[in-house]
CSV table of C-alpha atoms in Angstrom, one decimal:
chain,number,residue,atom,x,y,z
A,1287,UNK,CA,0.0,0.0,0.0
A,1288,UNK,CA,1.3,3.4,-1.0
A,1289,UNK,CA,2.5,5.6,1.9
A,1290,UNK,CA,3.4,9.3,1.5
A,1291,UNK,CA,5.6,11.1,4.0
A,1292,UNK,CA,6.3,14.8,4.3
A,1293,UNK,CA,9.1,16.1,6.4
A,1294,UNK,CA,9.3,18.5,8.3
A,1295,UNK,CA,5.8,18.8,9.6
A,1296,UNK,CA,6.3,22.5,10.1
A,1297,UNK,CA,8.9,25.0,8.9
A,1298,UNK,CA,9.4,28.7,9.7
A,1299,UNK,CA,11.7,30.9,7.5
A,1300,UNK,CA,12.4,34.6,7.2
A,1301,UNK,CA,11.0,36.4,4.1
A,1302,UNK,CA,13.1,36.3,1.0
A,1303,UNK,CA,14.6,32.8,1.7
A,1304,UNK,CA,14.6,30.1,-0.9
A,1305,UNK,CA,13.3,26.9,0.6
A,1306,UNK,CA,12.6,23.2,-0.2
A,1307,UNK,CA,9.7,21.0,0.9
A,1308,UNK,CA,10.2,17.3,0.8
A,1309,UNK,CA,7.8,14.5,-0.1
A,1310,UNK,CA,8.7,10.7,-0.2
A,1311,UNK,CA,6.6,7.8,-1.3
A,1312,UNK,CA,7.1,4.0,-0.9
A,1313,UNK,CA,5.7,2.7,-4.2
A,1314,UNK,CA,7.5,4.0,-7.2
A,1315,UNK,CA,4.9,2.8,-9.7
A,1316,UNK,CA,3.1,6.1,-9.8
A,1317,UNK,CA,1.0,7.7,-12.5
A,1318,UNK,CA,1.6,11.2,-11.4
A,1319,UNK,CA,2.3,13.5,-8.4
A,1320,UNK,CA,0.5,16.6,-7.4
A,1321,UNK,CA,1.4,19.4,-5.0
A,1322,UNK,CA,-1.3,21.4,-3.3
A,1323,UNK,CA,-1.5,24.4,-1.1
A,1324,UNK,CA,-4.1,24.6,1.7
A,1325,UNK,CA,-4.9,27.8,3.6
A,1326,UNK,CA,-6.5,27.5,7.1
A,1327,UNK,CA,-10.1,26.4,7.0
A,1328,UNK,CA,-10.0,26.2,3.2
A,1329,UNK,CA,-9.9,23.6,0.4
A,1330,UNK,CA,-6.8,22.6,-1.5
A,1331,UNK,CA,-5.4,24.6,-4.4
A,1332,UNK,CA,-3.5,22.7,-7.0
A,1333,UNK,CA,0.0,24.1,-7.6
A,1334,UNK,CA,1.8,21.7,-9.8
A,1335,UNK,CA,1.2,18.3,-11.4
A,1336,UNK,CA,4.1,16.1,-12.5
A,1337,UNK,CA,3.5,13.1,-14.8
A,1338,UNK,CA,5.6,10.0,-14.1
A,1339,UNK,CA,7.5,10.6,-17.4
A,1340,UNK,CA,8.5,14.2,-16.3
A,1341,UNK,CA,11.4,15.3,-14.1
A,1342,UNK,CA,10.1,18.7,-13.1
A,1343,UNK,CA,7.4,21.3,-13.5
A,1344,UNK,CA,7.6,25.1,-12.9
A,1345,UNK,CA,5.1,27.8,-12.2
A,1346,UNK,CA,6.3,31.2,-11.3
A,1347,UNK,CA,8.4,31.0,-8.2
A,1348,UNK,CA,7.6,27.3,-7.7
A,1349,UNK,CA,9.5,24.4,-9.1
A,1350,UNK,CA,8.6,20.8,-8.4
A,1351,UNK,CA,10.9,17.9,-9.1
A,1352,UNK,CA,10.3,14.1,-9.3
A,1353,UNK,CA,12.7,11.2,-8.8
A,1354,UNK,CA,10.6,8.1,-9.2
A,1355,UNK,CA,13.4,5.6,-8.7
A,1356,UNK,CA,14.2,7.1,-5.2
A,1357,UNK,CA,10.6,7.8,-4.4
A,1358,UNK,CA,11.1,11.5,-3.8
A,1359,UNK,CA,9.7,14.8,-4.9
A,1360,UNK,CA,10.7,18.3,-3.8
A,1361,UNK,CA,8.9,21.6,-4.0
A,1362,UNK,CA,11.2,24.5,-4.3
A,1363,UNK,CA,9.9,28.0,-3.5
A,1364,UNK,CA,12.1,30.9,-4.5
A,1365,UNK,CA,12.2,34.3,-2.7
A,1366,UNK,CA,9.6,33.3,-0.2
A,1367,UNK,CA,6.9,35.8,0.9
A,1368,UNK,CA,4.5,36.0,3.9
A,1369,UNK,CA,1.7,35.2,1.5
A,1370,UNK,CA,3.3,31.8,0.9
A,1371,UNK,CA,2.4,30.8,4.5
A,1372,UNK,CA,0.1,27.8,4.2
A,1373,UNK,CA,0.2,24.0,4.5
A,1374,UNK,CA,1.7,22.3,1.5
A,1375,UNK,CA,0.5,18.8,0.6
A,1376,UNK,CA,1.8,16.3,-1.9
A,1377,UNK,CA,-0.3,13.5,-3.3
A,1378,UNK,CA,0.6,10.6,-5.6
A,1379,UNK,CA,-1.6,8.6,-7.9
A,1380,UNK,CA,-0.4,5.0,-8.0
A,1381,UNK,CA,-0.8,2.1,-10.4
A,1382,UNK,CA,-1.2,-0.4,-7.6
A,1383,UNK,CA,-4.2,-2.6,-7.8
A,1384,UNK,CA,-7.4,-1.0,-6.7
A,1385,UNK,CA,-5.9,2.5,-6.3
A,1386,UNK,CA,-5.1,3.6,-9.9
A,1387,UNK,CA,-7.8,6.2,-9.6
A,1388,UNK,CA,-7.0,7.3,-6.1
A,1389,UNK,CA,-4.6,9.9,-4.7
A,1390,UNK,CA,-2.7,9.1,-1.6
A,1391,UNK,CA,-1.9,12.2,0.4
A,1392,UNK,CA,0.9,13.1,2.8
A,1393,UNK,CA,0.0,14.9,6.0
A,1394,UNK,CA,1.6,18.2,4.8
A,1395,UNK,CA,4.2,20.7,5.8
A,1396,UNK,CA,3.0,23.8,7.5
A,1397,UNK,CA,5.1,26.7,6.2
A,1398,UNK,CA,5.3,30.1,8.0
A,1399,UNK,CA,7.2,32.9,6.2
A,1400,UNK,CA,8.1,35.7,8.7
A,1401,UNK,CA,8.1,39.3,7.5
B,429,UNK,CA,-16.3,31.2,-13.2
B,430,UNK,CA,-16.1,27.4,-13.1
B,431,UNK,CA,-15.6,25.7,-9.8
B,432,UNK,CA,-16.7,23.3,-7.1
B,433,UNK,CA,-19.2,24.5,-4.6
B,434,UNK,CA,-19.7,22.8,-1.2
B,435,UNK,CA,-22.5,23.7,1.2
B,436,UNK,CA,-23.0,24.3,3.9
B,437,UNK,CA,-19.7,25.7,5.2
B,438,UNK,CA,-20.4,24.6,8.7
B,439,UNK,CA,-22.8,21.8,9.8
B,440,UNK,CA,-23.8,20.4,13.1
B,441,UNK,CA,-25.2,16.9,13.7
B,442,UNK,CA,-27.2,15.6,16.6
B,443,UNK,CA,-26.8,12.0,17.9
B,444,UNK,CA,-28.7,9.5,15.7
B,445,UNK,CA,-29.2,12.0,12.9
B,446,UNK,CA,-28.2,11.7,9.2
B,447,UNK,CA,-26.8,14.8,7.5
B,448,UNK,CA,-26.1,15.5,3.9
B,449,UNK,CA,-23.3,17.5,2.5
B,450,UNK,CA,-23.7,19.1,-0.9
B,451,UNK,CA,-21.1,19.2,-3.7
B,452,UNK,CA,-21.8,20.8,-7.1
B,453,UNK,CA,-19.4,21.4,-9.9
B,454,UNK,CA,-19.8,23.3,-13.2
B,455,UNK,CA,-16.4,22.1,-14.7
B,456,UNK,CA,-18.0,19.4,-16.7
B,457,UNK,CA,-15.8,16.9,-14.9
B,458,UNK,CA,-16.6,13.2,-15.0
B,459,UNK,CA,-14.9,12.1,-11.8
B,460,UNK,CA,-15.8,13.3,-8.4
B,461,UNK,CA,-14.4,12.5,-4.9
B,462,UNK,CA,-15.2,12.9,-1.2
B,463,UNK,CA,-12.3,13.1,1.3
B,464,UNK,CA,-12.2,13.4,5.0
B,465,UNK,CA,-9.4,15.5,6.7
B,466,UNK,CA,-8.6,15.2,10.4
B,467,UNK,CA,-6.3,17.6,12.2
B,468,UNK,CA,-2.6,16.9,11.4
B,469,UNK,CA,-3.5,14.2,9.0
B,470,UNK,CA,-3.6,13.8,5.2
B,471,UNK,CA,-6.8,13.4,3.3
B,472,UNK,CA,-8.5,10.0,3.3
B,473,UNK,CA,-10.8,8.9,0.5
B,474,UNK,CA,-14.4,8.1,1.4
B,475,UNK,CA,-16.1,7.6,-1.9
B,476,UNK,CA,-15.5,8.3,-5.6
B,477,UNK,CA,-17.5,8.3,-8.8
B,478,UNK,CA,-16.0,8.0,-12.3
B,479,UNK,CA,-19.3,8.5,-14.1
B,480,UNK,CA,-23.0,9.2,-13.5
B,481,UNK,CA,-24.9,6.4,-11.6
B,482,UNK,CA,-21.7,4.7,-10.6
B,483,UNK,CA,-19.6,5.1,-7.5
B,484,UNK,CA,-17.0,3.1,-5.5
B,485,UNK,CA,-16.0,2.9,-1.9
B,486,UNK,CA,-12.7,4.5,-0.8
B,487,UNK,CA,-10.6,3.6,2.2
B,488,UNK,CA,-13.1,4.8,4.9
B,489,UNK,CA,-16.6,4.3,3.4
B,490,UNK,CA,-18.2,2.8,6.5
B,491,UNK,CA,-20.9,5.1,7.9
B,492,UNK,CA,-21.2,7.2,4.7
B,493,UNK,CA,-23.3,7.0,1.6
B,494,UNK,CA,-23.3,8.8,-1.7
B,495,UNK,CA,-25.3,9.2,-4.9
B,496,UNK,CA,-24.4,10.3,-8.4
B,497,UNK,CA,-27.7,11.0,-10.3
B,498,UNK,CA,-26.3,14.0,-12.2
B,499,UNK,CA,-22.9,14.7,-13.5
B,500,UNK,CA,-22.8,18.0,-11.6
B,501,UNK,CA,-23.7,16.7,-8.2
B,502,UNK,CA,-22.2,14.2,-5.8
B,503,UNK,CA,-23.9,14.6,-2.3
B,504,UNK,CA,-22.4,12.8,0.7
B,505,UNK,CA,-24.6,11.5,3.6
B,506,UNK,CA,-23.0,11.0,7.0
B,507,UNK,CA,-25.2,8.4,8.7
B,508,UNK,CA,-25.8,7.8,12.4
B,509,UNK,CA,-23.6,4.7,11.9
B,510,UNK,CA,-20.5,7.0,11.6
B,511,UNK,CA,-19.5,7.2,15.2
B,512,UNK,CA,-16.8,9.8,14.8
B,513,UNK,CA,-18.0,12.2,12.1
B,514,UNK,CA,-16.3,15.4,13.4
B,515,UNK,CA,-14.0,16.4,10.6
B,516,UNK,CA,-13.4,18.6,7.6
B,517,UNK,CA,-15.0,17.2,4.5
B,518,UNK,CA,-13.6,18.0,1.0
B,519,UNK,CA,-15.1,17.4,-2.4
B,520,UNK,CA,-13.0,17.2,-5.5
B,521,UNK,CA,-13.3,16.5,-9.2
B,522,UNK,CA,-11.1,16.0,-12.3
B,523,UNK,CA,-11.7,15.9,-16.0
B,524,UNK,CA,-9.9,12.7,-16.8
B,525,UNK,CA,-6.8,10.5,-16.6
B,526,UNK,CA,-3.6,12.4,-16.1
B,527,UNK,CA,-5.5,15.6,-15.2
B,528,UNK,CA,-5.1,17.6,-11.9
B,529,UNK,CA,-7.7,17.2,-9.2
B,530,UNK,CA,-9.5,20.3,-8.1
B,531,UNK,CA,-11.1,20.9,-4.7
B,532,UNK,CA,-14.0,22.8,-3.1
B,533,UNK,CA,-13.7,24.9,0.0
B,534,UNK,CA,-14.9,22.2,2.3
B,535,UNK,CA,-17.6,21.6,5.0
B,536,UNK,CA,-16.7,21.4,8.7
B,537,UNK,CA,-19.0,18.9,10.5
B,538,UNK,CA,-19.3,19.0,14.3
B,539,UNK,CA,-21.4,17.0,16.8
B,540,UNK,CA,-23.8,18.8,19.1
């Protein structure tokens, strides 16, 4: 069964820093991986989707990489801003039996960017 | 604007009562999903539907029921059999294989 881990659970950085959020997964037979942002009391906002054949995706100050063989993805945030403060979740869609249509979520990294 | 609308935003349930959470989307997406989120945990899948009039159980379906009579709507009923229903419930949809999943703003369910 796929398991997704995000470390650290919480991270606090000063404004302007570049930072990396980590996501690891146990089953490398993934279809794709998606990074989300969640603000307190809100739903999830999709940030980036990486297909299994891709190595990375970029959107503005965000860059997500994928290394299937090692079961890892990173989300790089450049020049962080207080508005980036939120919980960031990664989720993988796996080919494993019975779960090809399901996303498995990590428990998230709560990011605080201090002004 | 296209999106996913969940209502109500807050819901309270009495003991022994069934409650229904609404999820409507105007994105013309075929697949719809219901998740439960507990504090400090990732999302867990309750039910999903790939097409109208068809749905499958997720990892934690016990105590919940759904219907998919229209493409736009996927309501979730939390029955009295669900003994620990207090949680944040999220509805999602996507257009097809390989496409990103999009979420509504959630419904927070509490017990009176």
